[in-house]
Coordinates of N, CA and C in Angstrom, one line a residue:
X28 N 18.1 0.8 30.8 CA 18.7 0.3 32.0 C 19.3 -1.1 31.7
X29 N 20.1 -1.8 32.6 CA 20.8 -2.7 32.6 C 20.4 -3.6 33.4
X30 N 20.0 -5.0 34.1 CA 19.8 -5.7 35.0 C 21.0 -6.7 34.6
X31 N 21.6 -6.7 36.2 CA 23.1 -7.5 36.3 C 22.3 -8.7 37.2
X32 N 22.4 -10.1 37.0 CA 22.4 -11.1 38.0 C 23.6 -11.8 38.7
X33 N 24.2 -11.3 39.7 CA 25.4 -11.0 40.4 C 25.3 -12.7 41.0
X34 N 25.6 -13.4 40.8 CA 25.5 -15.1 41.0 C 26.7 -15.8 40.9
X35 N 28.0 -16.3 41.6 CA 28.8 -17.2 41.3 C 28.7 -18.6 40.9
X36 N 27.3 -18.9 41.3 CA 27.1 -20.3 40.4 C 26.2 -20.4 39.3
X37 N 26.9 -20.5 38.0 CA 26.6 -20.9 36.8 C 25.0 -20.9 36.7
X38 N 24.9 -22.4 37.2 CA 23.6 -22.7 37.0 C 22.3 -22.0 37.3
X39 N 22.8 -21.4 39.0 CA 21.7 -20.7 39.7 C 21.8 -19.3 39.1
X40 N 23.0 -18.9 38.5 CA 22.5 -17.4 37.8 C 21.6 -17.5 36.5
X41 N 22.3 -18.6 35.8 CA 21.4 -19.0 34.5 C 20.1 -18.7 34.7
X42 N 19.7 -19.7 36.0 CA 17.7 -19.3 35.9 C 17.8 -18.4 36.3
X43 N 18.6 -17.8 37.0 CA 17.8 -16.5 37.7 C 17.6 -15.6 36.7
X44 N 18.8 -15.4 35.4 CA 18.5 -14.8 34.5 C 17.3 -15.0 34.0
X45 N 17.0 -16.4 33.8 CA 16.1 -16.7 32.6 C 14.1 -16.0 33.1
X46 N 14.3 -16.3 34.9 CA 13.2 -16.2 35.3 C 12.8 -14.2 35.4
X47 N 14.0 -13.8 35.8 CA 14.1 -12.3 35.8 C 13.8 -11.6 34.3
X48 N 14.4 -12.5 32.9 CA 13.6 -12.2 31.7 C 12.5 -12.2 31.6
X49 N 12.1 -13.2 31.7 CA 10.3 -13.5 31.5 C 9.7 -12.4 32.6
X50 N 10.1 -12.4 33.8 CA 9.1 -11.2 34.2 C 9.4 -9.8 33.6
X51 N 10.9 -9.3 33.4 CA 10.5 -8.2 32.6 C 10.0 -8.4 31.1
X52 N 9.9 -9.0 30.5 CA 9.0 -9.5 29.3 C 7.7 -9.3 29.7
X53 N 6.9 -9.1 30.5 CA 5.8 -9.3 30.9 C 5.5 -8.3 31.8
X54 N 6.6 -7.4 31.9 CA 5.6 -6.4 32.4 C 5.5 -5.1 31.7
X55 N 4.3 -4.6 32.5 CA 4.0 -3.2 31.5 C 5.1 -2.3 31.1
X56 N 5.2 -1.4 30.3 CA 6.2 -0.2 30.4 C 7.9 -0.8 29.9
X57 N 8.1 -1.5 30.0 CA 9.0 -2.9 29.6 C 8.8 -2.8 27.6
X58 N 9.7 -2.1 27.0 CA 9.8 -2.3 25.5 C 10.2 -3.4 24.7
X59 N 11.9 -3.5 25.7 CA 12.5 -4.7 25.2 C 13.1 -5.1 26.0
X60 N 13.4 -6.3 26.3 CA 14.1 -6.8 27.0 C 14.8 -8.3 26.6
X61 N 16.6 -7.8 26.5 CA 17.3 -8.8 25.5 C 18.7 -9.3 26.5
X62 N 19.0 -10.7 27.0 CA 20.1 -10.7 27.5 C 21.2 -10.1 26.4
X63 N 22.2 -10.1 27.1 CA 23.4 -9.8 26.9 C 24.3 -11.3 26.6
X64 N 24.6 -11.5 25.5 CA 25.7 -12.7 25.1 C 26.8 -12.6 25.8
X65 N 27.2 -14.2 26.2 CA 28.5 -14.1 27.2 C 29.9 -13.7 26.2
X66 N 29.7 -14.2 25.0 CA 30.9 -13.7 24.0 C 30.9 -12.3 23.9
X67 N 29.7 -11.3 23.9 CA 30.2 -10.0 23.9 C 30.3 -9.4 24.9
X68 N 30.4 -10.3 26.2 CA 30.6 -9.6 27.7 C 32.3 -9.8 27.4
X69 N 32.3 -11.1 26.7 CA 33.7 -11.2 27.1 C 34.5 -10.5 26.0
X70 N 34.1 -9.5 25.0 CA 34.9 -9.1 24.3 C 34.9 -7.6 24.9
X71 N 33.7 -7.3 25.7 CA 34.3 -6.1 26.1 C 35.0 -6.3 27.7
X72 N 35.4 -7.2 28.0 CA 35.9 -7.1 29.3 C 37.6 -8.0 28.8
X73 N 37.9 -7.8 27.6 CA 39.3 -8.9 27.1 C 40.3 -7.1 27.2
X74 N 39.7 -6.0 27.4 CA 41.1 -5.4 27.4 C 41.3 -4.9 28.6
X75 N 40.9 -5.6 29.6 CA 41.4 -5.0 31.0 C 41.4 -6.8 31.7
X76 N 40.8 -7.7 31.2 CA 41.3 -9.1 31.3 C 42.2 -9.8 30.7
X77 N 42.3 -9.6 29.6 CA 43.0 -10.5 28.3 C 42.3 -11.1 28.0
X78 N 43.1 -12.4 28.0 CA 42.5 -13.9 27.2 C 41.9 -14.1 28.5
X79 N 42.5 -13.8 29.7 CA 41.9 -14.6 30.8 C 39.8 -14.4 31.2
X80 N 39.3 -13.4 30.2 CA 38.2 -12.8 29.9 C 37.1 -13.9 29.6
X81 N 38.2 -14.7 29.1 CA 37.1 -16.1 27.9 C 37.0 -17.0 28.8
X82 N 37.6 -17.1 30.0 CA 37.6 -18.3 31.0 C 36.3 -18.7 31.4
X83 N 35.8 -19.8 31.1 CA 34.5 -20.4 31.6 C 34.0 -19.8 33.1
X84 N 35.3 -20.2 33.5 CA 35.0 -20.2 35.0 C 35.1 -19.1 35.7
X85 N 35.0 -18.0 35.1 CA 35.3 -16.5 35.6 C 33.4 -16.3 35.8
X86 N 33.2 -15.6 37.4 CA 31.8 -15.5 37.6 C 32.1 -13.9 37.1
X87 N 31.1 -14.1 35.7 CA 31.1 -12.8 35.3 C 29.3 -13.0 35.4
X88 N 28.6 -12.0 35.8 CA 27.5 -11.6 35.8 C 26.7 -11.9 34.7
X89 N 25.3 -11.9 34.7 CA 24.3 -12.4 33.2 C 23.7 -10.9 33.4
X90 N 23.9 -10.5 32.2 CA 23.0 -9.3 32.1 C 21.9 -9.2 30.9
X91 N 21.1 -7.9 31.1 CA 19.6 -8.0 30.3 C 19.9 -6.7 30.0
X92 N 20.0 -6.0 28.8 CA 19.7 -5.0 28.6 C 18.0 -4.9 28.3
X93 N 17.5 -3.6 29.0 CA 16.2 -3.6 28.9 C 15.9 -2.1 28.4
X94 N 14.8 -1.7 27.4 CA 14.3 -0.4 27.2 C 13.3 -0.4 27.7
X95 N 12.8 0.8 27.5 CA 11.7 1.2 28.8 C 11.2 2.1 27.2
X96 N 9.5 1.5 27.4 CA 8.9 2.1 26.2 C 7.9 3.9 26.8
X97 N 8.1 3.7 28.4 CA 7.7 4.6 28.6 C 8.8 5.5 29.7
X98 N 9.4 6.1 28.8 CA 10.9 6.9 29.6 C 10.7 7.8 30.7
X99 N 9.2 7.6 31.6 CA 9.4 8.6 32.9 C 10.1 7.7 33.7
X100 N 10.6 8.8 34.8 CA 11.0 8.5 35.6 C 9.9 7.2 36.9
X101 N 8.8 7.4 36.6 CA 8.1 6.3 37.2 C 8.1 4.9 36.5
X102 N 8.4 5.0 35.5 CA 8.7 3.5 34.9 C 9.9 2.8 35.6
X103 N 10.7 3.6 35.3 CA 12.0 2.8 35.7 C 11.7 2.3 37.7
X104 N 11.5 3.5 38.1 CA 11.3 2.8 39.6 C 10.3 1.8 39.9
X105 N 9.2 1.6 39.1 CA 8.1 0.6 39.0 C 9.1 -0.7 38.5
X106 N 10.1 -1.0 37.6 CA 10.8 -2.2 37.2 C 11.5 -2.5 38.4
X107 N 12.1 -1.4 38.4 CA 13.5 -1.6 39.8 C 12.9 -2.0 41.3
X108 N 11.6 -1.4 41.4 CA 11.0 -2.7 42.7 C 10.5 -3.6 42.5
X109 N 9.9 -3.7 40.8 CA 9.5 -5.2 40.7 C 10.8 -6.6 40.9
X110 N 12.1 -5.7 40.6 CA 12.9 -6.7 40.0 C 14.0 -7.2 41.3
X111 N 13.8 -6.0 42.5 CA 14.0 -6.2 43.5 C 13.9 -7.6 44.8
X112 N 12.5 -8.0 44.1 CA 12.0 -9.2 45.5 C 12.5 -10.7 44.5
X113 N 13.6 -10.1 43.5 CA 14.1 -12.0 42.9 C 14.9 -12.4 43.4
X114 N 15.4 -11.1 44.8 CA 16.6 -11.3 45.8 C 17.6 -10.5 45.5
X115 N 19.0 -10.4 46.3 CA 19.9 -9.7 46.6 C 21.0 -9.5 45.2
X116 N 20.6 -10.4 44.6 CA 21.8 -11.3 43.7 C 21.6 -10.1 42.1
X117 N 20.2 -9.5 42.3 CA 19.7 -8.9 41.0 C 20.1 -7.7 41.4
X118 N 20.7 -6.6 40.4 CA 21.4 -5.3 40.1 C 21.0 -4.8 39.2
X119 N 19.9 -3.5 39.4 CA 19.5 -2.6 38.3 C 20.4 -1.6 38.1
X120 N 20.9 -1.1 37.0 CA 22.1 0.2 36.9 C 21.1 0.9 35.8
X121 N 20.8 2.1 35.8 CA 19.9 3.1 35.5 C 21.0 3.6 34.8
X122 N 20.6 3.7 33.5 CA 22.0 5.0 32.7 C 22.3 6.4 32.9
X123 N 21.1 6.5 33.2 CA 20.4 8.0 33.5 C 21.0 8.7 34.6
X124 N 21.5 7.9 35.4 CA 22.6 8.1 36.8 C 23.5 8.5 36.3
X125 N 24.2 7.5 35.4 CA 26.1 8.3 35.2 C 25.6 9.1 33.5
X126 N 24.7 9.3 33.0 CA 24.7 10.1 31.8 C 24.3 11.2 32.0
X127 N 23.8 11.1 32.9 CA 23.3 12.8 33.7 C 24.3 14.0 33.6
X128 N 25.7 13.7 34.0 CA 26.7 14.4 33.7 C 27.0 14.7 32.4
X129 N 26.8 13.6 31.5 CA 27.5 13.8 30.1 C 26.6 14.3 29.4
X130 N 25.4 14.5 29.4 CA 23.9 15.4 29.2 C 23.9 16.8 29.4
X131 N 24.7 17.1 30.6 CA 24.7 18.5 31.3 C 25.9 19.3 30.9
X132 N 26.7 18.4 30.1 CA 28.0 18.6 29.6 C 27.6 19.1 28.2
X133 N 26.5 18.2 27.6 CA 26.4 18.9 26.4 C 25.4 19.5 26.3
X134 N 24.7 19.7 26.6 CA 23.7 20.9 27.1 C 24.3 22.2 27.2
X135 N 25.4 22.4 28.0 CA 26.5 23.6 27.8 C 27.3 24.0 26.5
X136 N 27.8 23.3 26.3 CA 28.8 22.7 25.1 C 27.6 23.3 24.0
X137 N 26.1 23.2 23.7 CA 25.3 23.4 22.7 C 25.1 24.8 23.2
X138 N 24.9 25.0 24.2 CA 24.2 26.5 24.4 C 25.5 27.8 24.3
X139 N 27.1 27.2 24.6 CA 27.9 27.8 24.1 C 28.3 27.8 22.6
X140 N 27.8 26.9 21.8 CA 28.2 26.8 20.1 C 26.9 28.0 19.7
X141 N 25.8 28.1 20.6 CA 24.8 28.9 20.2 C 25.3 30.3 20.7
X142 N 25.5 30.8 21.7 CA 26.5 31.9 21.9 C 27.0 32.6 20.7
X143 N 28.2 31.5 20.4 CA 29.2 32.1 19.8 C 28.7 32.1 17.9
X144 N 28.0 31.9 17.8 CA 27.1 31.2 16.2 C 26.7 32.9 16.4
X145 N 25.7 33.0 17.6 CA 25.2 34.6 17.6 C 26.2 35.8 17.7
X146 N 27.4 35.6 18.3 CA 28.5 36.4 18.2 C 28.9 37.0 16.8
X147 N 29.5 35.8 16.3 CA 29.6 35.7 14.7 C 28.9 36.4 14.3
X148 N 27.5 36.5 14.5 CA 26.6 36.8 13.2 C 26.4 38.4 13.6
X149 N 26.5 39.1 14.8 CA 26.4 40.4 15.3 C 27.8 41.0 14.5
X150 N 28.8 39.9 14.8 CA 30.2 41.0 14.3 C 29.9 41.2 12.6
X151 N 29.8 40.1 12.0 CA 29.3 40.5 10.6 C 28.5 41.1 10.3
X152 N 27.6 41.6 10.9 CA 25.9 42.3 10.7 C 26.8 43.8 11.1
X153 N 27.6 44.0 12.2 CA 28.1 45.6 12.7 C 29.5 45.9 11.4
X154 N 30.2 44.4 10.5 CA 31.1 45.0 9.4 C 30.1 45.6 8.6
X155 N 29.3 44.9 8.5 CA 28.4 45.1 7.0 C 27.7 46.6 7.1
X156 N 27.1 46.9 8.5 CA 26.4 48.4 8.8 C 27.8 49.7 8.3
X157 N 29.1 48.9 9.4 CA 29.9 50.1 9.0 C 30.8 50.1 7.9
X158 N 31.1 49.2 7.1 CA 31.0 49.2 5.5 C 30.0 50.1 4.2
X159 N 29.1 50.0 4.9 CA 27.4 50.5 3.7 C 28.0 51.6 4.7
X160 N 28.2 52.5 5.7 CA 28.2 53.9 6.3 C 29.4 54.2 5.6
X161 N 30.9 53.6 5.5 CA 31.8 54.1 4.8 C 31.8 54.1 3.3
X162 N 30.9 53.3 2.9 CA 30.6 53.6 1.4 C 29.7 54.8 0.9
X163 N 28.7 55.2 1.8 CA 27.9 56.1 1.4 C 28.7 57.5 1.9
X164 N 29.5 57.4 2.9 CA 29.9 58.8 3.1 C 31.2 59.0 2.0
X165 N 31.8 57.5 1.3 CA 33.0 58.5 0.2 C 32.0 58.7 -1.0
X166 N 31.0 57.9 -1.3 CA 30.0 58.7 -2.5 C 29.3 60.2 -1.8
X167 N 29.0 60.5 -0.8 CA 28.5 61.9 0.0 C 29.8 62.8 -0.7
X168 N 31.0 62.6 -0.2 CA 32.0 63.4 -0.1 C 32.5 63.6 -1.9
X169 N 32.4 62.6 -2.9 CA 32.6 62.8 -3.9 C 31.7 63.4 -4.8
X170 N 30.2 63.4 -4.8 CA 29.6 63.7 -5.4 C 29.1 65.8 -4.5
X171 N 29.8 65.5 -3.3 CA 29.6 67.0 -3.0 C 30.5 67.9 -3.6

């Protein structure tokens, strides 16, 4: 999961980051939890910004990428209400929401490579039966 601290002033997002770290550092079910550097916020936000990306004064959010050492679904909602009462300003984004699709995508995608893997191997298995049947019937017919 991701925690965004949605803050237009510098300073007051700063702690908020810093305070919102320390409690996910500290709580259970919590693996890792590492901000996000403002230089690689700003290098993935320079191709739909530009240069204008690197601007000090652009309120770009402080974020924490966080892993979850115990991946039920009760972990994550046990962080997301702890992390809820630091105020309005803190934003949990759950991966597991928008990857759900791309999961279910290949989930299909694997169960059709397995299909067709078994297709293959039926068509070869029925040359090879009626191969060995047309081989034994021109030895039948020659040796009769």
């Amino acid at each position: 999961m991701t925690v965004q601290i949605v803050e237009g002033d510098p300073v007051r997002r700063d702690g908020a980051a810093a305070r919102v770290l320390a409690a996910l550092r500290a709580m259970p079910g919590v693996a890792r939890a590492v901000p996000v550097d403002r230089a690689d916020l700003t290098r993935l936000l320079q191709p739909w910004l530009g240069a204008d990306g690197a601007d000090p004064q652009l309120p770009v959010p402080a974020m924490i990428d966080v892993d979850l050492g115990d991946s039920g679904e009760a972990a994550a909602v046990r962080v997301a209400a702890a992390l809820r009462r630091f105020g309005p300003a803190i934003r949990v984004d759950r991966h597991e929401s928008w990857m759900s699709p791309v999961n279910d995508v290949m989930r299909t995608l694997t169960f059709l490579a397995l299909a067709l893997v078994m297709l293959m191997a039926s068509a070869t298995a029925a040359v090879v039966v009626l191969a060995a049947r047309a081989g034994s019937r021109r030895t039948a017919r020659r040796s009769g």
